[in-house]
CSV table of C-alpha atoms in Angstrom, one decimal:
chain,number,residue,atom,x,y,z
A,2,UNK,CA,-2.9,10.2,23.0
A,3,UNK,CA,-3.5,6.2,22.9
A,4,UNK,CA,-0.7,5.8,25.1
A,5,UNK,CA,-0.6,5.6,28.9
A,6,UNK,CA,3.0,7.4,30.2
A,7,UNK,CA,3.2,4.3,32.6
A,8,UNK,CA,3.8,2.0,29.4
A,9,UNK,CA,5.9,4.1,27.1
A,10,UNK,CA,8.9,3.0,28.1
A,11,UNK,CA,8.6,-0.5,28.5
A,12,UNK,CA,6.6,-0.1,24.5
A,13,UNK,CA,10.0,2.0,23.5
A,14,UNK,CA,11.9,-1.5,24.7
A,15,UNK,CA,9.9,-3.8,22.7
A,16,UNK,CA,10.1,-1.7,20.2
A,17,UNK,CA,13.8,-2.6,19.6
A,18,UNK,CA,13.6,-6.3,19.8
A,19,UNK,CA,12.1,-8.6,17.5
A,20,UNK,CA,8.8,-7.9,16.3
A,21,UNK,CA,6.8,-10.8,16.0
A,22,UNK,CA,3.5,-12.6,16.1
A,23,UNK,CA,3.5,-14.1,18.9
A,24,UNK,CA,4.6,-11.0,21.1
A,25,UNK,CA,1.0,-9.2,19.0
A,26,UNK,CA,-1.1,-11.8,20.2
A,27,UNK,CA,0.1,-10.5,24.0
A,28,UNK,CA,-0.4,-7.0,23.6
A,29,UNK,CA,-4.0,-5.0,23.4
A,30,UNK,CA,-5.1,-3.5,20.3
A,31,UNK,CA,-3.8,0.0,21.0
A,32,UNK,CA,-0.3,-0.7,22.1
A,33,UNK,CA,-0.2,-3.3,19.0
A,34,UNK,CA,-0.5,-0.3,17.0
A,35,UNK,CA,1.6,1.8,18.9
A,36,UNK,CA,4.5,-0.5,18.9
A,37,UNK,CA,4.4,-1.4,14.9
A,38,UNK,CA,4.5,2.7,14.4
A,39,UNK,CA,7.1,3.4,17.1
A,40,UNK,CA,9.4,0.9,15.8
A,41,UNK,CA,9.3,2.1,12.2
A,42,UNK,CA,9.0,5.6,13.1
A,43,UNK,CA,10.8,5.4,16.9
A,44,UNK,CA,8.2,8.1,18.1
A,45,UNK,CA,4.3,8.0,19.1
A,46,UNK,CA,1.5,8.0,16.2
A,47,UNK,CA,-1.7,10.2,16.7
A,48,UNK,CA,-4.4,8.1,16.1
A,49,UNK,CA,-6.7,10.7,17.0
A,50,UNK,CA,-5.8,13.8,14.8
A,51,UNK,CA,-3.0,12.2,12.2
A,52,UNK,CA,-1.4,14.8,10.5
A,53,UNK,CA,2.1,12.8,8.8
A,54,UNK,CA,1.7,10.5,5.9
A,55,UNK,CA,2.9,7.5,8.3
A,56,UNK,CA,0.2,8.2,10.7
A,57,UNK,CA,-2.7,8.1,8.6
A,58,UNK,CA,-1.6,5.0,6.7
A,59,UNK,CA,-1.6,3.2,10.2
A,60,UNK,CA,-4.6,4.7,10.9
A,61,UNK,CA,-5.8,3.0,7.7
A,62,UNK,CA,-4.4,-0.2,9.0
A,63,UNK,CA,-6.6,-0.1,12.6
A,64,UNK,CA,-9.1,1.3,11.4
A,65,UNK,CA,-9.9,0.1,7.7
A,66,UNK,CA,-13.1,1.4,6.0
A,67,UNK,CA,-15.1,-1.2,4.4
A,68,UNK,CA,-14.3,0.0,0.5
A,69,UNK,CA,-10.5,-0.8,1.6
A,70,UNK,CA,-11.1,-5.0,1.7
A,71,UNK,CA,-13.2,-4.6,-1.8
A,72,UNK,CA,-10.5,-2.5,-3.6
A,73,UNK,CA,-7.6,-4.4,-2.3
A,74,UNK,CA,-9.0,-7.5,-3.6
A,75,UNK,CA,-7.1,-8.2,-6.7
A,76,UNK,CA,-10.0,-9.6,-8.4
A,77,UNK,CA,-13.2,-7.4,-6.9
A,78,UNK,CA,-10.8,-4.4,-8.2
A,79,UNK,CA,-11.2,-5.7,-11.1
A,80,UNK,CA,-14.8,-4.4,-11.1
A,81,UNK,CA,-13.9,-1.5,-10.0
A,82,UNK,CA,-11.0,-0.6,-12.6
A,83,UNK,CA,-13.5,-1.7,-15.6
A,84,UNK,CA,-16.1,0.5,-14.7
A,85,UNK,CA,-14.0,3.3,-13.7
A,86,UNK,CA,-11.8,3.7,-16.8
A,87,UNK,CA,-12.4,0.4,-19.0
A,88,UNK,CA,-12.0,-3.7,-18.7
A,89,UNK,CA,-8.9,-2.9,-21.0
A,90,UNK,CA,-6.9,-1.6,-18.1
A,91,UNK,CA,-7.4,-5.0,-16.6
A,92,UNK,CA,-4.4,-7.7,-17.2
A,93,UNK,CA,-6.1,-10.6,-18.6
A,94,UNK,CA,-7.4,-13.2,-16.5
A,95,UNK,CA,-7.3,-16.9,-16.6
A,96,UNK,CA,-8.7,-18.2,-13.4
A,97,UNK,CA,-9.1,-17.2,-10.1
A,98,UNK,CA,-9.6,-20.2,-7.6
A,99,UNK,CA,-9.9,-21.0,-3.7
A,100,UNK,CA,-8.4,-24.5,-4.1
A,101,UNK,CA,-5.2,-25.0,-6.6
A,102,UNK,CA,-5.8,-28.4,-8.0
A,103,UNK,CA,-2.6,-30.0,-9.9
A,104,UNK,CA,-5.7,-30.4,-13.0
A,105,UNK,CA,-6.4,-26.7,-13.6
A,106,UNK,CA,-2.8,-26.3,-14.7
A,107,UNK,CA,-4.2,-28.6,-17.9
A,108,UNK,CA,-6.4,-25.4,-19.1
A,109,UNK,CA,-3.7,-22.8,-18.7
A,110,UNK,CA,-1.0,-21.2,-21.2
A,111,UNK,CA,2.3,-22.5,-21.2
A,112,UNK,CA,3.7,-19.1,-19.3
A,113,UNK,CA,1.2,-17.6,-16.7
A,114,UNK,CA,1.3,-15.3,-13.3
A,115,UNK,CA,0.5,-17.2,-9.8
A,116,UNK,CA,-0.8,-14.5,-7.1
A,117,UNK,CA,-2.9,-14.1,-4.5
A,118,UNK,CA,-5.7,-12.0,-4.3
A,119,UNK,CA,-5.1,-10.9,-0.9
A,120,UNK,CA,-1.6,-10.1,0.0
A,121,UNK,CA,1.8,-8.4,-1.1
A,122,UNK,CA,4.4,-10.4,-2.4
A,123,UNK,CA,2.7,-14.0,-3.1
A,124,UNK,CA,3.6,-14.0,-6.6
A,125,UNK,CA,5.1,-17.0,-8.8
A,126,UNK,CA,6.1,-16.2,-12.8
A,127,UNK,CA,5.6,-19.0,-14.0
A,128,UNK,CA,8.0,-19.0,-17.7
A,129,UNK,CA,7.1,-22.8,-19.1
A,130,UNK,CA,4.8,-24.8,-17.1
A,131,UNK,CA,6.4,-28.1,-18.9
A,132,UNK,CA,9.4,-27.4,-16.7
A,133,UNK,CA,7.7,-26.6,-13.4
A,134,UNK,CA,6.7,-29.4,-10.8
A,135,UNK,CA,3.1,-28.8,-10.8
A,136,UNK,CA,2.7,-30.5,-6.9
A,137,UNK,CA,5.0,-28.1,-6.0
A,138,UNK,CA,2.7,-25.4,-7.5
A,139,UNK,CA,-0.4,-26.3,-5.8
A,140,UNK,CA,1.5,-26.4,-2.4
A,141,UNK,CA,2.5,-23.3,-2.9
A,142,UNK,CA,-0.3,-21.7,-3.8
A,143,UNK,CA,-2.5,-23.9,-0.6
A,144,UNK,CA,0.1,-22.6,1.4
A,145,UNK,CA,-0.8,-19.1,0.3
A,146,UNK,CA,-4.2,-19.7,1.0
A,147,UNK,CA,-3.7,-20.4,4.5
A,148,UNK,CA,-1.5,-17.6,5.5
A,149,UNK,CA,-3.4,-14.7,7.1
A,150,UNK,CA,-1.5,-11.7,5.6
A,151,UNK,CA,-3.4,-9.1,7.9
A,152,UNK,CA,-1.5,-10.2,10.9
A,153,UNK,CA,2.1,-10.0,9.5
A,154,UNK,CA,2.3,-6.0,9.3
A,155,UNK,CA,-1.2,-5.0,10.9
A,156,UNK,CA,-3.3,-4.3,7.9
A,157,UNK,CA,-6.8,-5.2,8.8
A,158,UNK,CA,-8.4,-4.7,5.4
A,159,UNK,CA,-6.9,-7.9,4.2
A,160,UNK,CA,-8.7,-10.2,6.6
A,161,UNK,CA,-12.4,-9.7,4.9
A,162,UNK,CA,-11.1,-10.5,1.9
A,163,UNK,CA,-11.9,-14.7,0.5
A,164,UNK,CA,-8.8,-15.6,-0.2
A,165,UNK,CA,-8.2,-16.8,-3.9
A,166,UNK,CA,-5.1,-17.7,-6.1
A,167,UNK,CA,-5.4,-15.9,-9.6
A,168,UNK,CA,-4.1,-16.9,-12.7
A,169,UNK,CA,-2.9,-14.1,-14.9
A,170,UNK,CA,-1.4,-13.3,-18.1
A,171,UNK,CA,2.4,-13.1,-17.9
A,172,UNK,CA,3.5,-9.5,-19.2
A,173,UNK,CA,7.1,-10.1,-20.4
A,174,UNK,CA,9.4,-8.6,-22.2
A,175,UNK,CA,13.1,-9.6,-23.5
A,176,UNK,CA,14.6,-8.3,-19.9
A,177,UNK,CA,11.5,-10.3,-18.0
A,178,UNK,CA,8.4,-8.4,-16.0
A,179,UNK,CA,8.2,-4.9,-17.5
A,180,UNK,CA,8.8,-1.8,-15.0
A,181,UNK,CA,6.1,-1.3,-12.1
A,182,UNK,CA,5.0,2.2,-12.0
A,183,UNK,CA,3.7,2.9,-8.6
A,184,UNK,CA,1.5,6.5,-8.7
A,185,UNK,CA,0.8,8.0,-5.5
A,186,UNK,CA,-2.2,10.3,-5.4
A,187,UNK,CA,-2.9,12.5,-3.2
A,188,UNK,CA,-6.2,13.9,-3.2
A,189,UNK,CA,-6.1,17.5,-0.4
A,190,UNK,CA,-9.3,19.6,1.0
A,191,UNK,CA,-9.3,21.8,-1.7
A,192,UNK,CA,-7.1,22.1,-4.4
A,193,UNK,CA,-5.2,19.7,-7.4
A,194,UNK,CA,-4.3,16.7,-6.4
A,195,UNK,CA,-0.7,16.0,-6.1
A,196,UNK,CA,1.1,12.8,-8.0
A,197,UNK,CA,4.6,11.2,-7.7
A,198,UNK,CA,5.9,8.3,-9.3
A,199,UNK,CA,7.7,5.4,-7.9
A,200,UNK,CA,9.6,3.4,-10.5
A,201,UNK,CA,10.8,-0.4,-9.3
A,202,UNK,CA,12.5,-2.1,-12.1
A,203,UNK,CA,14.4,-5.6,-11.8
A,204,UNK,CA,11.5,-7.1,-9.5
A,205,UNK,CA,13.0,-10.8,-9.6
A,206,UNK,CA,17.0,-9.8,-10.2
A,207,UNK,CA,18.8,-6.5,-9.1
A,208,UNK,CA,16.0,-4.2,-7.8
A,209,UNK,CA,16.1,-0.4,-8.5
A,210,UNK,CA,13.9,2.5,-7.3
A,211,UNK,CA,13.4,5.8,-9.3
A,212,UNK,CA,11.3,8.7,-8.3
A,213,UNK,CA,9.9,11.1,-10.7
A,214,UNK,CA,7.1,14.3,-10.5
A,215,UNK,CA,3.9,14.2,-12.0
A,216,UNK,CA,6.2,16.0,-15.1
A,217,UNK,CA,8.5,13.7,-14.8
A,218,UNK,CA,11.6,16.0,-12.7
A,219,UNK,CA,13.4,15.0,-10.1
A,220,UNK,CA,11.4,14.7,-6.6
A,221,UNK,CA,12.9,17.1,-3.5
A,222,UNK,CA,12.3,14.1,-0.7
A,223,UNK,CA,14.0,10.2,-1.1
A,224,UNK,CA,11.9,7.0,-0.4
A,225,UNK,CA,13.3,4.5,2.1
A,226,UNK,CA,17.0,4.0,1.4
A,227,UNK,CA,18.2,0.4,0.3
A,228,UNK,CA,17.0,0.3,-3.2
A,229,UNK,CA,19.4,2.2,-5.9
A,230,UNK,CA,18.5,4.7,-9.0
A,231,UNK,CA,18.1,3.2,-11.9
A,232,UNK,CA,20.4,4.9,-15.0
A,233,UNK,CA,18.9,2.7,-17.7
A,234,UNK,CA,17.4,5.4,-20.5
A,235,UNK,CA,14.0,3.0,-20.3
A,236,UNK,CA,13.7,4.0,-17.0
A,237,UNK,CA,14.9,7.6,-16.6
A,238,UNK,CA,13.1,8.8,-19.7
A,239,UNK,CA,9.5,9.5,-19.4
A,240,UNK,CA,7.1,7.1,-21.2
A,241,UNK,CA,5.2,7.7,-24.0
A,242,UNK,CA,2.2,6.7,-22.3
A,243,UNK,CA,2.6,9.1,-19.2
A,244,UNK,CA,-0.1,11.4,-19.9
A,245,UNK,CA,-2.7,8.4,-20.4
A,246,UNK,CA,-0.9,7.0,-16.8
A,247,UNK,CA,-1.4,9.9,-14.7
A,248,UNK,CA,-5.6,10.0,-16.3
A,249,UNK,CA,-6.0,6.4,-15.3
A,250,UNK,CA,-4.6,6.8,-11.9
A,251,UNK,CA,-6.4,10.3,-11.3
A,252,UNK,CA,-9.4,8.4,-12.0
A,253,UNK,CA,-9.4,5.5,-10.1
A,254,UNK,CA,-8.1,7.5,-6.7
A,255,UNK,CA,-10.7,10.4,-7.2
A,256,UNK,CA,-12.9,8.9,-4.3
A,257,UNK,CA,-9.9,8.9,-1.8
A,258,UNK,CA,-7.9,11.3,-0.2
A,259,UNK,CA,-4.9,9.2,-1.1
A,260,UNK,CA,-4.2,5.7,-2.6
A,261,UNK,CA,-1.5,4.3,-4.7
A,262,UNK,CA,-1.9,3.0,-8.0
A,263,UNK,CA,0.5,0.2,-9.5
A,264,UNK,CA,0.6,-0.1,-13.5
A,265,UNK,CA,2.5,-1.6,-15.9
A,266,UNK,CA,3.0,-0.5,-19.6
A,267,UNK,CA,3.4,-3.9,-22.1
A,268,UNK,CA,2.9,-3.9,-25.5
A,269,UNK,CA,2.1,-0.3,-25.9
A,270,UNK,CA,-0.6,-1.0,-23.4
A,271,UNK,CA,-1.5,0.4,-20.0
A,272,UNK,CA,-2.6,-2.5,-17.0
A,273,UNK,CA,-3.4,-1.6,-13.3
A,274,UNK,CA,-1.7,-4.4,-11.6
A,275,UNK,CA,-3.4,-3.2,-8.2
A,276,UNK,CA,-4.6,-0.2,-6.2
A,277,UNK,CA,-3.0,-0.1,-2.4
A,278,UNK,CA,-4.5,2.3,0.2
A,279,UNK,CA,-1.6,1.7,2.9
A,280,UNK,CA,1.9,0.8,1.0
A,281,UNK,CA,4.4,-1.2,2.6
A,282,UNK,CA,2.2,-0.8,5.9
A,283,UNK,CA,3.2,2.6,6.4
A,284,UNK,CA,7.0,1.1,6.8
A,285,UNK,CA,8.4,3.4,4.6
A,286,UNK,CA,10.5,6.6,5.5
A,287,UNK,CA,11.0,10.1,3.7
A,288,UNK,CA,13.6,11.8,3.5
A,289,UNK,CA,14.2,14.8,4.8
A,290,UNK,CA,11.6,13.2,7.6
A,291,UNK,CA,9.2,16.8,7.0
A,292,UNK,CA,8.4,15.3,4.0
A,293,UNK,CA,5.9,13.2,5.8
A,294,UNK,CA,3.9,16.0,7.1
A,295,UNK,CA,4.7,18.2,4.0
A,296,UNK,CA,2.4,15.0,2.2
A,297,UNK,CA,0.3,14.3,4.9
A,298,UNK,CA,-1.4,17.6,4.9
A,299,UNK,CA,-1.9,16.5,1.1
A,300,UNK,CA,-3.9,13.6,2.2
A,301,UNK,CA,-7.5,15.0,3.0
A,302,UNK,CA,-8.6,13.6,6.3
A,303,UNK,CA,-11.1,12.8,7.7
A,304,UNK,CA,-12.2,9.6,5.5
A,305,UNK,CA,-15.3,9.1,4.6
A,306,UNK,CA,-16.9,5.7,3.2
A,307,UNK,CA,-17.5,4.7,-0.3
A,308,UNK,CA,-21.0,4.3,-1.8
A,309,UNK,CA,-22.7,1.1,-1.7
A,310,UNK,CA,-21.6,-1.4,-4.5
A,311,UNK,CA,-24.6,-1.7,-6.6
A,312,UNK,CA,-26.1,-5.5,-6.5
A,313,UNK,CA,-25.2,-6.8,-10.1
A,314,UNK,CA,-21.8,-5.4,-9.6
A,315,UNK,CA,-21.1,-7.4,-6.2
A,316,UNK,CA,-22.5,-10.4,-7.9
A,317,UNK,CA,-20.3,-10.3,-11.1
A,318,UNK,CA,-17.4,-10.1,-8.5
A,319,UNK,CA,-18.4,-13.0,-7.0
A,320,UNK,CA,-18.5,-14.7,-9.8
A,321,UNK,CA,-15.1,-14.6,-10.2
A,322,UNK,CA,-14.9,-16.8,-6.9
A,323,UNK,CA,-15.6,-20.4,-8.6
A,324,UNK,CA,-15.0,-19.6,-12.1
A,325,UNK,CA,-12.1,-20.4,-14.3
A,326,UNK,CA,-11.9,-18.2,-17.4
A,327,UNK,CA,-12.2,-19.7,-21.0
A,328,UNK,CA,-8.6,-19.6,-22.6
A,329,UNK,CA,-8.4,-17.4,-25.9
């Protein structure tokens, strides 16, 4: 174990009291990692032979492979996605910048996304920029430049990746931002891999959470516990585009032993909105709790890096750095 019997208990303490930066920047590496696990989990993590879901996604997090910063970066992934299974799985891009200047806002449409490349949750919808204060935009997304998103929930992956602030197109229907379809794959030592799909609907209003086999029945294990089922027929009925969703997501996970892929249907059309390898930093719980071994034996272990990134591939990522796309 990573954890000396002298310390556990005065680790279990902290545990229960706020868990902030400032007590991380006191503690070495290993009880960092020990106390983000034990106070989502309230037990141990084996670091050295994970067997649970949880403990390999915080493995993930201390340990990241290099592949994990590249694929997590919203625009290298693009890259990735394109030559995987087609630039058409790839919302549309109109910029993505490392300065937000209140005169790039001139070149783009009148309704737009505002995210960051690096980071969960930075994301502006941006409806009718005639009605928006642009200064207030570009502080925003400045301000989102400067955060360092690895040290809020441990996930080291996102510090090697240059931070940018993209400029996407908005995907909305009547009801606002069509449903995210999150597809966990898990790829096991031998075998099929297994899928489940997590369905969040309402992102900016009331929130719901459905979970659905790859064959779209009810699951036999519950994720986390705030978020409601969904009873809307757009939601509980499969979409017509499932097949074509579970291909996509098979594809782009077939290197790992298990990622997450997020995608959206719009239009008829199927966009990866991004590929996570360690979802809500390994925060979330199953339920019944065996369900976290039951999928982490699903998850093949040990990891092994990605393949070089051929040269002209790197460099059209790059690219993407200090470029701002031509409106169609």
């Amino acid at each position: 174990m990573d954890i000396d019997g002298k310390c556990a208990e005065k680790l279990t303490l902290a545990a229960r009291s706020s868990f902030t930066l400032s007590v991380v920047d006191v503690l070495p590496e290993w009880a960092e990692y020990q106390l983000r696990y034990l106070k989502r989990h309230r037990r141990f993590c084996n670091f050295r032979n994970p067997q649970r879901l949880s403990e390999k996604l915080h493995h993930r997090m201390r340990y990241p492979l290099p592949h994990f910063s590249r694929l997590a970066d919203k625009v290298l992934a693009r890259d990735y996605i394109r030559d995987t299974v087609g630039d058409r799985f790839n919302v549309p891009l109109y910029a993505a910048v490392e300065m937000v200047t209140a005169s790039q806002f001139e070149y783009l449409p009148t309704s737009f996304v505002m995210k960051t490349n690096n980071s969960s949750g930075s994301v502006r919808i941006v409806f009718d920029k005639s009605r928006e204060d642009i200064d207030e935009l570009v502080a925003l997304g400045n301000a989102w430049l400067r955060d360092d998103f690895s040290r809020r929930r441990g996930e080291r992956h996102y510090k090697a990746i240059r931070p940018q602030v993209l400029f996407e197109q908005a995907l909305l229907t009547a009801n606002g931002p069509p449903a995210d379809y999150k597809v966990h794959v898990f790829n096991p030592q031998e075998g099929d891999s297994y899928l489940f799909i997590q369905v969040i609907n309402g992102r900016f209003g009331q929130m719901t959470q459905n979970l659905f086999s790859a064959d779209w029945h009810g699951l036999p294990f519950r994720l986390g516990e705030t978020l409601p089922p969904s009873v809307d027929i757009d939601i509980t009925g499969a979409p017509a585009e499932l097949a074509e969703m579970l291909d996509v997501a098979r594809r782009l996970a077939h290197p790992f032993g298990y990622c997450r892929v997020d995608m959206y249907v719009f239009e008829g059309r199927i966009y990866v909105g991004e590929i996570t390898f360690t979802p809500g930093a390994g925060a979330f719980k199953l339920h019944p709790p065996e369900w976290d071994r039951k999928l982490g034996a699903l998850f093949r272990w040990p990891e092994l890096p990605m393949p070089p990134v051929p040269v002209e591939t790197t460099a059209r990522g790059s690219h993407f750095h200090d470029a701002v796309n031509e409106l169609g």
